[in-house]
Short mmCIF file of C-alpha atoms and ligand atoms in Angstrom, two decimals:
data_model
loop_
_atom_site.label_atom_id
_atom_site.label_comp_id
_atom_site.label_asym_id
_atom_site.label_seq_id
_atom_site.Cartn_x
_atom_site.Cartn_y
_atom_site.Cartn_z
CA ASP L 7 35.38 18.85 30.78
CA GLU L 8 34.38 15.21 31.03
CA ALA L 9 30.79 15.74 32.15
CA LYS L 10 30.17 18.11 29.28
CA LEU L 11 31.66 15.68 26.79
CA LYS L 12 29.57 12.85 28.18
CA ARG L 13 26.41 14.90 27.84
CA ALA L 14 27.31 15.84 24.29
CA VAL L 15 27.88 12.19 23.37
CA ILE L 16 24.60 11.09 24.93
CA GLU L 17 22.74 13.87 23.15
CA ARG L 18 24.23 12.94 19.78
CA VAL L 19 23.60 9.25 20.15
CA SER L 20 20.06 9.61 21.40
CA ALA L 21 19.33 12.11 18.66
CA LYS L 22 20.45 9.57 16.08
CA LEU L 23 18.60 6.71 17.77
CA ASN L 24 15.30 8.52 17.94
CA LYS L 25 15.41 9.75 14.38
CA LYS L 26 14.78 6.90 12.02
CA PRO L 27 14.11 7.57 8.35
CA LEU L 28 10.41 8.07 7.60
CA GLU L 29 8.56 5.50 5.56
CA VAL L 30 7.96 7.20 2.23
CA ALA L 31 5.48 5.13 0.17
CA LYS L 32 4.66 1.48 -0.39
CA HIS L 33 5.85 1.64 -4.00
CA PRO L 34 7.62 4.98 -4.54
CA ILE L 35 7.68 6.18 -8.15
CA GLY L 36 9.59 9.18 -9.46
CA ILE L 37 10.47 10.40 -5.98
CA GLU L 38 14.14 11.13 -6.70
CA THR L 39 13.38 13.74 -9.34
CA ARG L 40 10.92 15.43 -7.02
CA VAL L 41 13.42 15.49 -4.17
CA HIS L 42 15.96 16.88 -6.59
CA ASP L 43 13.52 19.62 -7.67
CA VAL L 44 12.92 20.67 -4.07
CA LYS L 45 16.64 20.74 -3.27
CA LYS L 46 17.27 22.88 -6.36
CA MET L 47 14.60 25.30 -5.16
CA LEU L 48 16.13 25.44 -1.70
CA GLU L 49 19.46 26.34 -3.27
CA ASN L 50 17.97 29.01 -5.51
CA GLY L 51 15.47 30.47 -3.04
CA SER L 52 15.64 33.91 -1.49
CA ASN L 53 17.73 32.77 1.44
CA ILE L 54 16.48 35.57 3.70
CA ASN L 55 18.39 35.60 6.99
CA GLY L 56 20.24 32.48 5.82
CA VAL L 57 17.07 30.42 6.22
CA LEU L 58 15.90 28.34 3.27
CA VAL L 59 12.18 27.89 2.77
CA VAL L 60 10.17 25.85 0.28
CA GLY L 61 6.40 25.52 0.19
CA ILE L 62 4.90 22.51 -1.54
CA HIS L 63 1.45 23.16 -2.94
CA GLY L 64 -1.03 20.93 -4.74
CA MET L 65 -4.34 19.09 -4.47
CA GLY L 66 -5.03 16.34 -1.94
CA GLY L 67 -3.50 12.98 -2.84
CA LEU L 68 -0.92 14.46 -5.19
CA GLY L 69 2.07 13.34 -3.13
CA LYS L 70 3.06 16.43 -1.11
CA THR L 71 3.54 14.55 2.17
CA THR L 72 5.41 11.81 0.35
CA ILE L 73 7.81 14.33 -1.17
CA ALA L 74 8.24 16.11 2.17
CA LYS L 75 9.14 12.82 3.86
CA ALA L 76 11.63 11.92 1.15
CA VAL L 77 13.26 15.36 1.37
CA TYR L 78 13.41 15.03 5.15
CA ASN L 79 15.12 11.64 4.87
CA ASP L 80 17.56 13.06 2.35
CA LEU L 81 18.54 16.11 4.41
CA ALA L 82 18.17 14.94 8.03
CA GLN L 83 21.70 13.54 8.33
CA GLY L 84 23.21 17.00 8.07
CA PHE L 85 21.30 18.47 11.01
CA ASN L 86 22.74 16.60 13.92
CA GLY L 87 19.39 15.59 15.38
CA ALA L 88 17.89 19.11 15.20
CA THR L 89 15.09 17.89 12.95
CA CYS L 90 11.34 17.91 13.36
CA PHE L 91 8.62 16.57 11.07
CA ILE L 92 5.23 17.83 12.19
CA SER L 93 2.55 15.70 10.52
CA ASN L 94 -1.11 16.48 9.93
CA VAL L 95 -0.90 20.05 11.18
CA ARG L 96 -4.43 20.85 9.95
CA GLU L 97 -5.97 17.93 11.85
CA ASN L 98 -3.85 18.25 15.00
CA ALA L 99 -4.17 22.01 15.30
CA GLY L 100 -7.95 21.56 15.44
CA GLN L 101 -7.78 19.40 18.59
CA PRO L 102 -8.08 20.92 22.08
CA ASN L 103 -4.75 22.63 22.84
CA GLY L 104 -3.72 21.58 19.36
CA LEU L 105 -1.27 24.32 18.48
CA VAL L 106 0.45 24.27 21.86
CA ASN L 107 0.91 20.52 21.56
CA LEU L 108 2.53 20.98 18.17
CA GLN L 109 4.82 23.61 19.65
CA LYS L 110 5.67 21.09 22.36
CA GLN L 111 6.61 18.59 19.69
CA PHE L 112 9.02 21.16 18.26
CA VAL L 113 10.50 21.83 21.69
CA GLY L 114 10.86 18.09 22.35
CA ASP L 115 12.34 17.19 18.96
CA ILE L 116 14.63 20.14 18.41
CA LEU L 117 15.42 21.52 21.82
CA LYS L 118 15.27 18.03 23.40
CA GLU L 119 13.17 19.18 26.30
CA LYS L 120 10.40 16.84 27.30
CA ASN L 121 8.44 18.69 29.95
CA THR L 122 8.73 22.36 29.13
CA SER L 123 5.46 24.01 30.03
CA LEU L 124 4.39 26.43 27.32
CA GLY L 125 1.15 27.80 28.71
CA ASP L 126 -0.34 29.16 25.54
CA VAL L 127 0.52 29.69 21.90
CA ALA L 128 1.96 33.18 22.47
CA GLN L 129 4.33 31.86 25.10
CA GLY L 130 5.24 28.91 22.89
CA LYS L 131 6.24 31.32 20.14
CA ILE L 132 8.54 33.20 22.49
CA VAL L 133 10.20 30.00 23.69
CA ILE L 134 10.77 28.69 20.17
CA LYS L 135 12.08 31.98 18.86
CA GLU L 136 14.39 32.54 21.79
CA ARG L 137 15.80 29.08 21.91
CA ALA L 138 16.00 28.13 18.24
CA SER L 139 17.38 31.33 16.79
CA ARG L 140 20.96 30.15 17.02
CA LYS L 141 20.20 26.58 16.01
CA ARG L 142 20.42 25.16 12.52
CA VAL L 143 17.18 23.23 12.20
CA LEU L 144 15.28 21.15 9.67
CA LEU L 145 11.56 21.72 10.17
CA ILE L 146 8.70 20.25 8.13
CA LEU L 147 5.15 21.50 8.62
CA ASP L 148 2.98 19.03 6.76
CA ASP L 149 -0.53 19.93 5.66
CA VAL L 150 -1.16 23.39 7.04
CA ASP L 151 -4.39 25.17 6.13
CA ASN L 152 -4.25 28.32 8.20
CA ILE L 153 -1.69 31.06 8.64
CA LYS L 154 -2.03 30.79 12.43
CA GLN L 155 -0.38 27.40 12.28
CA VAL L 156 2.62 28.78 10.42
CA ASP L 157 2.76 31.73 12.80
CA ALA L 158 2.79 29.48 15.85
CA LEU L 159 5.54 27.17 14.62
CA ALA L 160 7.66 29.20 12.24
CA GLY L 161 6.53 32.78 12.65
CA GLY L 162 9.53 34.42 11.03
CA ARG L 163 12.81 33.58 9.40
CA ASP L 164 14.63 35.20 12.29
CA TRP L 165 13.32 32.43 14.57
CA PHE L 166 15.94 30.01 13.27
CA GLY L 167 19.67 29.96 12.82
CA SER L 168 21.45 30.45 9.53
CA GLY L 169 21.40 27.35 7.32
CA SER L 170 18.02 26.17 8.64
CA VAL L 171 15.59 24.57 6.21
CA ILE L 172 11.81 24.97 6.53
CA ILE L 173 9.41 23.02 4.34
CA ILE L 174 5.68 23.65 4.43
CA THR L 175 3.09 21.63 2.53
CA THR L 176 -0.48 22.75 1.89
CA ARG L 177 -3.45 22.48 -0.41
CA ASN L 178 -4.01 26.21 -0.07
CA GLU L 179 -1.39 28.39 -1.73
CA LYS L 180 -2.69 31.52 -0.02
CA VAL L 181 -1.41 30.26 3.33
CA LEU L 182 2.10 30.17 1.89
CA LEU L 183 1.86 33.64 0.40
CA ASP L 184 0.41 35.04 3.63
CA GLY L 185 3.27 33.35 5.45
CA ASN L 186 5.76 35.30 3.37
CA VAL L 187 6.84 32.39 1.22
CA LYS L 188 7.86 33.85 -2.14
CA GLN L 189 6.51 32.65 -5.49
CA ASP L 190 9.91 31.24 -6.45
CA GLU L 191 9.95 29.23 -3.24
CA ILE L 192 6.71 27.40 -4.02
CA TYR L 193 7.04 23.97 -5.56
CA LYS L 194 4.06 22.64 -7.46
CA PRO L 195 4.62 18.97 -8.15
CA GLN L 196 3.30 17.62 -11.42
CA GLU L 197 0.94 14.69 -11.43
CA LEU L 198 2.56 11.39 -12.38
CA ASN L 199 3.07 11.07 -16.13
CA GLU L 200 1.47 8.23 -18.06
CA ASP L 201 4.35 5.77 -17.69
CA GLN L 202 4.71 6.48 -13.98
CA SER L 203 0.97 6.21 -13.47
CA ARG L 204 0.85 2.86 -15.23
CA GLU L 205 3.79 1.61 -13.21
CA LEU L 206 2.18 2.60 -9.90
CA PHE L 207 -1.16 1.15 -10.93
CA MET L 208 0.39 -2.19 -12.02
CA LEU L 209 2.27 -2.48 -8.74
CA HIS L 210 -0.98 -2.23 -6.82
CA ALA L 211 -3.34 -4.04 -9.19
CA PHE L 212 -1.09 -6.89 -10.35
CA ASN L 213 1.69 -6.89 -7.81
CA GLY L 214 3.98 -5.55 -10.52
CA GLU L 215 3.28 -8.37 -12.98
CA GLN L 216 2.02 -7.86 -16.51
CA PRO L 217 -1.74 -8.07 -17.00
CA GLN L 218 -3.10 -10.55 -19.53
CA GLY L 219 -5.81 -10.49 -22.20
CA GLU L 220 -8.58 -7.97 -21.78
CA TYR L 221 -6.99 -6.60 -18.62
CA VAL L 222 -4.26 -4.87 -20.66
CA GLN L 223 -6.72 -2.58 -22.39
CA LEU L 224 -8.80 -2.10 -19.25
CA SER L 225 -5.75 -1.18 -17.20
CA ASN L 226 -4.80 1.50 -19.69
CA GLN L 227 -8.29 2.95 -19.48
CA VAL L 228 -8.25 2.98 -15.68
CA VAL L 229 -4.85 4.68 -15.69
CA ALA L 230 -6.15 7.33 -18.09
CA ALA L 231 -9.23 7.90 -15.92
CA ALA L 232 -7.17 8.14 -12.72
CA GLY L 233 -5.37 11.17 -14.13
CA GLY L 234 -1.94 10.80 -12.55
CA LEU L 235 -3.07 11.24 -8.95
CA PRO L 236 -1.04 8.77 -6.85
CA LEU L 237 -3.72 8.31 -4.18
CA THR L 238 -6.38 7.39 -6.73
CA LEU L 239 -4.02 5.04 -8.56
CA GLU L 240 -3.12 3.36 -5.31
CA VAL L 241 -6.66 2.90 -3.98
CA ILE L 242 -8.31 1.96 -7.29
CA GLY L 243 -5.37 -0.31 -8.17
CA SER L 244 -5.65 -2.19 -4.88
CA LEU L 245 -9.42 -2.40 -5.24
CA LEU L 246 -9.11 -3.94 -8.70
CA SER L 247 -6.46 -6.40 -7.53
CA SER L 248 -9.20 -8.01 -5.45
CA ILE L 249 -11.66 -8.16 -8.33
CA LYS L 250 -11.16 -11.15 -10.56
CA ASN L 251 -13.72 -10.73 -13.30
CA VAL L 252 -13.84 -8.53 -16.36
CA LYS L 253 -17.43 -7.40 -15.90
CA GLU L 254 -16.78 -5.93 -12.46
CA TRP L 255 -13.62 -4.28 -13.74
CA LYS L 256 -15.64 -2.63 -16.47
CA ASP L 257 -18.29 -1.49 -13.97
CA THR L 258 -15.65 0.06 -11.75
CA LEU L 259 -14.05 1.79 -14.72
CA GLU L 260 -17.38 3.24 -15.80
CA LYS L 261 -18.10 4.54 -12.30
CA LEU L 262 -14.62 6.04 -12.07
CA LYS L 263 -15.03 7.83 -15.39
CA LYS L 264 -18.30 9.39 -14.25
CA ILE L 265 -16.74 11.07 -11.20
CA PRO L 266 -14.75 14.23 -12.02
CA HIS L 267 -11.00 14.15 -11.40
CA ARG L 268 -11.23 16.75 -8.61
CA GLU L 269 -13.79 14.75 -6.62
CA VAL L 270 -11.08 12.60 -5.13
CA GLN L 271 -13.11 11.44 -2.14
CA GLN L 272 -16.00 10.28 -4.32
CA ARG L 273 -13.52 8.27 -6.36
CA LEU L 274 -12.01 6.71 -3.26
CA LYS L 275 -15.49 5.81 -2.07
CA LEU L 276 -15.69 3.23 -4.87
CA SER L 277 -13.36 1.15 -2.76
CA TYR L 278 -15.48 1.61 0.38
CA ASP L 279 -18.64 0.62 -1.50
CA ASN L 280 -17.02 -2.67 -2.41
CA LEU L 281 -16.33 -3.70 1.22
CA GLU L 282 -18.37 -6.25 3.22
CA ASP L 283 -20.56 -4.87 6.01
CA LEU L 284 -18.25 -5.68 8.91
CA GLU L 285 -15.28 -4.30 7.02
CA LYS L 286 -17.21 -1.10 6.46
CA LYS L 287 -18.04 -0.80 10.17
CA ILE L 288 -14.48 -1.37 11.26
CA PHE L 289 -13.23 1.07 8.63
CA LEU L 290 -15.61 3.79 9.86
CA ASP L 291 -14.67 3.10 13.49
CA ILE L 292 -10.99 3.53 12.68
CA SER L 293 -11.61 6.77 10.81
CA CYS L 294 -13.51 8.28 13.75
CA PHE L 295 -11.69 6.94 16.79
CA PHE L 296 -8.58 4.89 16.20
CA ILE L 297 -6.20 6.82 13.96
CA GLY L 298 -2.85 6.80 15.73
CA LYS L 299 -4.28 4.42 18.38
CA ASN L 300 -3.13 0.99 19.46
CA ARG L 301 -4.53 -1.77 17.25
CA LYS L 302 -4.79 -4.18 20.15
CA ASN L 303 -7.23 -2.12 22.22
CA ALA L 304 -9.55 -1.54 19.30
CA THR L 305 -9.37 -5.20 18.37
CA TYR L 306 -10.57 -6.28 21.83
CA MET L 307 -13.57 -4.03 21.46
CA TRP L 308 -14.53 -5.37 18.03
CA GLU L 309 -14.02 -8.96 19.14
CA ASP L 310 -16.39 -8.32 22.03
CA SER L 311 -18.99 -7.23 19.51
CA GLY L 312 -18.59 -10.54 17.72
CA TRP L 313 -16.87 -9.02 14.70
CA PHE L 314 -13.79 -10.53 13.05
CA PRO L 315 -11.40 -7.63 13.19
CA ASN L 316 -8.19 -9.25 12.07
CA ALA L 317 -9.58 -10.53 8.78
CA ALA L 318 -11.25 -7.17 8.16
CA ILE L 319 -8.10 -5.21 8.97
CA GLN L 320 -6.17 -7.37 6.56
CA VAL L 321 -8.61 -6.48 3.79
CA LEU L 322 -8.50 -2.76 4.66
CA VAL L 323 -4.71 -2.77 4.57
CA GLN L 324 -4.63 -4.66 1.30
CA ARG L 325 -7.01 -2.06 -0.19
CA CYS L 326 -4.70 0.76 1.00
CA LEU L 327 -7.58 2.23 3.01
CA VAL L 328 -5.76 1.74 6.30
CA LYS L 329 -2.08 1.52 7.10
CA ILE L 330 -0.52 -0.16 10.11
CA HIS L 331 2.41 1.66 11.61
CA VAL L 332 4.72 -0.12 14.03
CA ILE L 333 5.81 1.98 17.01
CA ASN L 334 9.07 0.77 18.37
CA THR L 335 10.35 2.53 21.46
CA MET L 336 13.03 1.51 23.87
CA TYR L 337 10.38 -0.07 26.13
CA GLU L 338 7.68 -1.45 23.91
CA LYS L 339 6.56 -2.31 20.42
CA TYR L 340 3.01 -1.99 19.19
CA GLU L 341 0.93 -1.28 16.12
CA VAL L 342 -1.21 1.78 15.46
CA PHE L 343 -3.66 2.59 12.68
CA GLU L 344 -2.91 5.23 10.08
CA MET L 345 -5.28 6.56 7.45
CA HIS L 346 -4.71 9.03 4.66
CA ASP L 347 -6.48 12.32 5.40
CA GLN L 348 -8.53 12.18 2.20
CA ILE L 349 -9.68 8.68 3.07
CA ARG L 350 -10.42 9.71 6.66
CA ASP L 351 -12.48 12.68 5.50
CA MET L 352 -14.34 10.47 3.02
CA ALA L 353 -15.16 8.05 5.86
CA ARG L 354 -16.30 10.77 8.27
CA ALA L 355 -18.49 12.26 5.57
CA ILE L 356 -20.21 8.87 5.32
CA VAL L 357 -20.77 8.87 9.10
CA ASP L 358 -22.13 12.44 9.01
CA GLU L 359 -24.45 11.65 6.12
CA GLU L 360 -26.09 8.85 8.11
CA SER L 361 -27.61 11.43 10.41
CA TYR L 362 -28.39 14.30 8.02
CA GLY L 363 -27.01 16.84 10.47
CA LYS L 364 -28.63 15.29 13.57
CA PRO L 365 -25.76 14.10 15.74
CA GLN L 366 -28.08 12.09 18.00
CA GLN L 367 -28.81 9.77 15.08
CA GLN L 368 -25.20 9.33 14.16
CA SER L 369 -23.53 5.92 14.62
CA ARG L 370 -20.22 7.46 15.66
CA LEU L 371 -19.73 10.83 17.29
CA TRP L 372 -16.26 11.92 16.26
CA ASN L 373 -16.56 15.68 16.30
CA ASN L 374 -15.76 17.38 19.65
CA GLN L 375 -18.32 20.10 19.14
CA ASP L 376 -21.11 17.65 18.25
CA CYS L 377 -20.35 15.55 21.35
CA TRP L 378 -20.41 18.60 23.56
CA ASP L 379 -23.68 19.93 22.12
CA LEU L 380 -25.31 16.55 22.55
CA LEU L 381 -24.14 16.09 26.15
CA GLN L 382 -25.40 19.52 27.07
CA ARG L 383 -28.81 18.77 25.68
CA LYS L 384 -29.29 15.68 27.90
N1 ATP V 28 5.56 9.34 -6.19
C1 ATP V 28 4.78 8.43 -5.57
N2 ATP V 28 4.97 7.11 -5.80
C2 ATP V 28 4.18 6.19 -5.21
N3 ATP V 28 3.19 6.47 -4.36
C3 ATP V 28 2.97 7.76 -4.10
C4 ATP V 28 3.74 8.81 -4.68
N4 ATP V 28 3.28 9.99 -4.24
C5 ATP V 28 2.28 9.70 -3.41
N5 ATP V 28 2.09 8.37 -3.32
C6 ATP V 28 1.05 7.70 -2.51
O1 ATP V 28 -0.17 8.37 -2.74
C7 ATP V 28 -0.84 8.67 -1.54
C8 ATP V 28 -1.07 10.15 -1.43
O2 ATP V 28 0.16 10.83 -1.27
P1 ATP V 28 0.38 11.97 -0.18
O3 ATP V 28 -0.17 11.54 1.11
O4 ATP V 28 1.81 12.34 -0.23
O5 ATP V 28 -0.53 13.13 -0.79
P2 ATP V 28 -0.73 14.62 -0.28
O6 ATP V 28 -0.48 15.50 -1.45
O7 ATP V 28 0.07 14.85 0.93
O8 ATP V 28 -2.29 14.64 0.06
P3 ATP V 28 -3.06 15.56 1.14
O9 ATP V 28 -3.17 16.94 0.59
O10 ATP V 28 -4.40 14.91 1.22
O11 ATP V 28 -2.31 15.50 2.42
C9 ATP V 28 0.00 8.10 -0.41
O12 ATP V 28 -0.57 6.89 0.04
C10 ATP V 28 1.36 7.85 -1.02
O13 ATP V 28 1.95 6.69 -0.51
MG1 MG V 29 -0.47 15.18 2.89
#
C-alpha cells in the first residue's frame, strides 16, 4: 500500500544520502590493482553459507585501510544502503563501552535503527544475528587486533544473508585465523614497487614536479630507504617538501637509513623532530584529546593559551601528520581532526616518555586507566 511504498522510498533515499564514498588517499597510487585483487579473492573464496569474506593483513602503514575504503566504495552501490564501515576497531573497542558502541554503529548503519538499546555485548550479538541474517550486507571491520572484536560484530557466517561481503583488516594474522578466515581468503598486499614509491614520494615532496640537480639522486636514495611503505613515503616526502637545502636533505636521509624499516614510528618521528615548539605542542594535544573532535573548540583553547593554532595546524596538515575531515550533516558543517594510528601512537609514546611511567609528571593524561589511578590517589 501507499504508506509502505512511501517508507520504502524514504529508506532508499536516506540510505543513499547518508552513504557518501569514503575519501581514499590524498594521492592514490596503484589502488585499482589492489581492489581488483581483493575482488578476485572474494569471487574465489570459500563462500561458506553464501557469505564472502576477505581478511587483509600486513604491517602498519602498508595501506590496508586505504584498500578497504577503495573496495567499499567500489562495492557499496550494490548493497542498497546496507553497508557499514567500522573504522579503528582496535582503538574504539578499548574505550568504555567500546564494543557495544561499535555494535550500535552496525545496528544504526545496517538496520537503520538509531536508539536500539543493546545492554551488553552478548545482547548486541543476538540482535545483530537475529536481524541481519536475512539481509545482504557489506561490512568492513578496519584494524581489529583481538578475536573478541570479530566475535562481537561478525561472530559467524550464519549471522548474515547470502551474498553478504565481510572485509576485515588487521596487523595480526592470528586474529583472522582464529576468526575462521581461511588462508585463501587472506590478502597480503605487497609494498609499493619502486616506480610507485617514487611516484608517491614525488607527489608529496615536489607536488608532482620533477626534482632538479642534486635532488634527483637524493630522492632516489630516500625512496630506496623508505622501502615501499606508503605511510613513510607520505610523511618523509611532505617533510622534505618543506626543507629547501641539500645539507638538511642529506641529514634526514642519513637518519632515515639508520632506523630499521620495521620501526615505522621512529621513522615518522623524524617529521615531529623537525617541528617548531608550538607545533609540537598542538600536535601532541591533538593526538591525546582531539582526534575526531571539532577543530573550533580546540582552537579556542589554544588561542586562549596565546598559541597560534591556525598556522600550526596548517603546517601539521601539510606534513601529513594531521588530517582535517569535514563533517557535513543535514544540520551543520564542521571540521574534525584525524590522525593516522601509527602517527597517533608515535605521539602518545612521546607524551608517555616525558614522565618515565609517572603519570603525575605527564603533560597530557590521555589514558583512562592512568587518569583514574591518579584521581584515586588524590
Ligand atoms: N596505494 C596508496 N597510494 C597512496 N597513498 C597510500 C596508498 N596506500 C596507503 N596510502 C597512504 O599511506 C598511509 C597509510 O595507509 P593506511 O592507513 O591504509 O595503512 P594501514 O595498513 O591501514 O596502517 P595501520 O595498520 O596502521 O592501520 C595513509 O595516509 C594513506 O593515505
Ligand atoms: Mg589502518
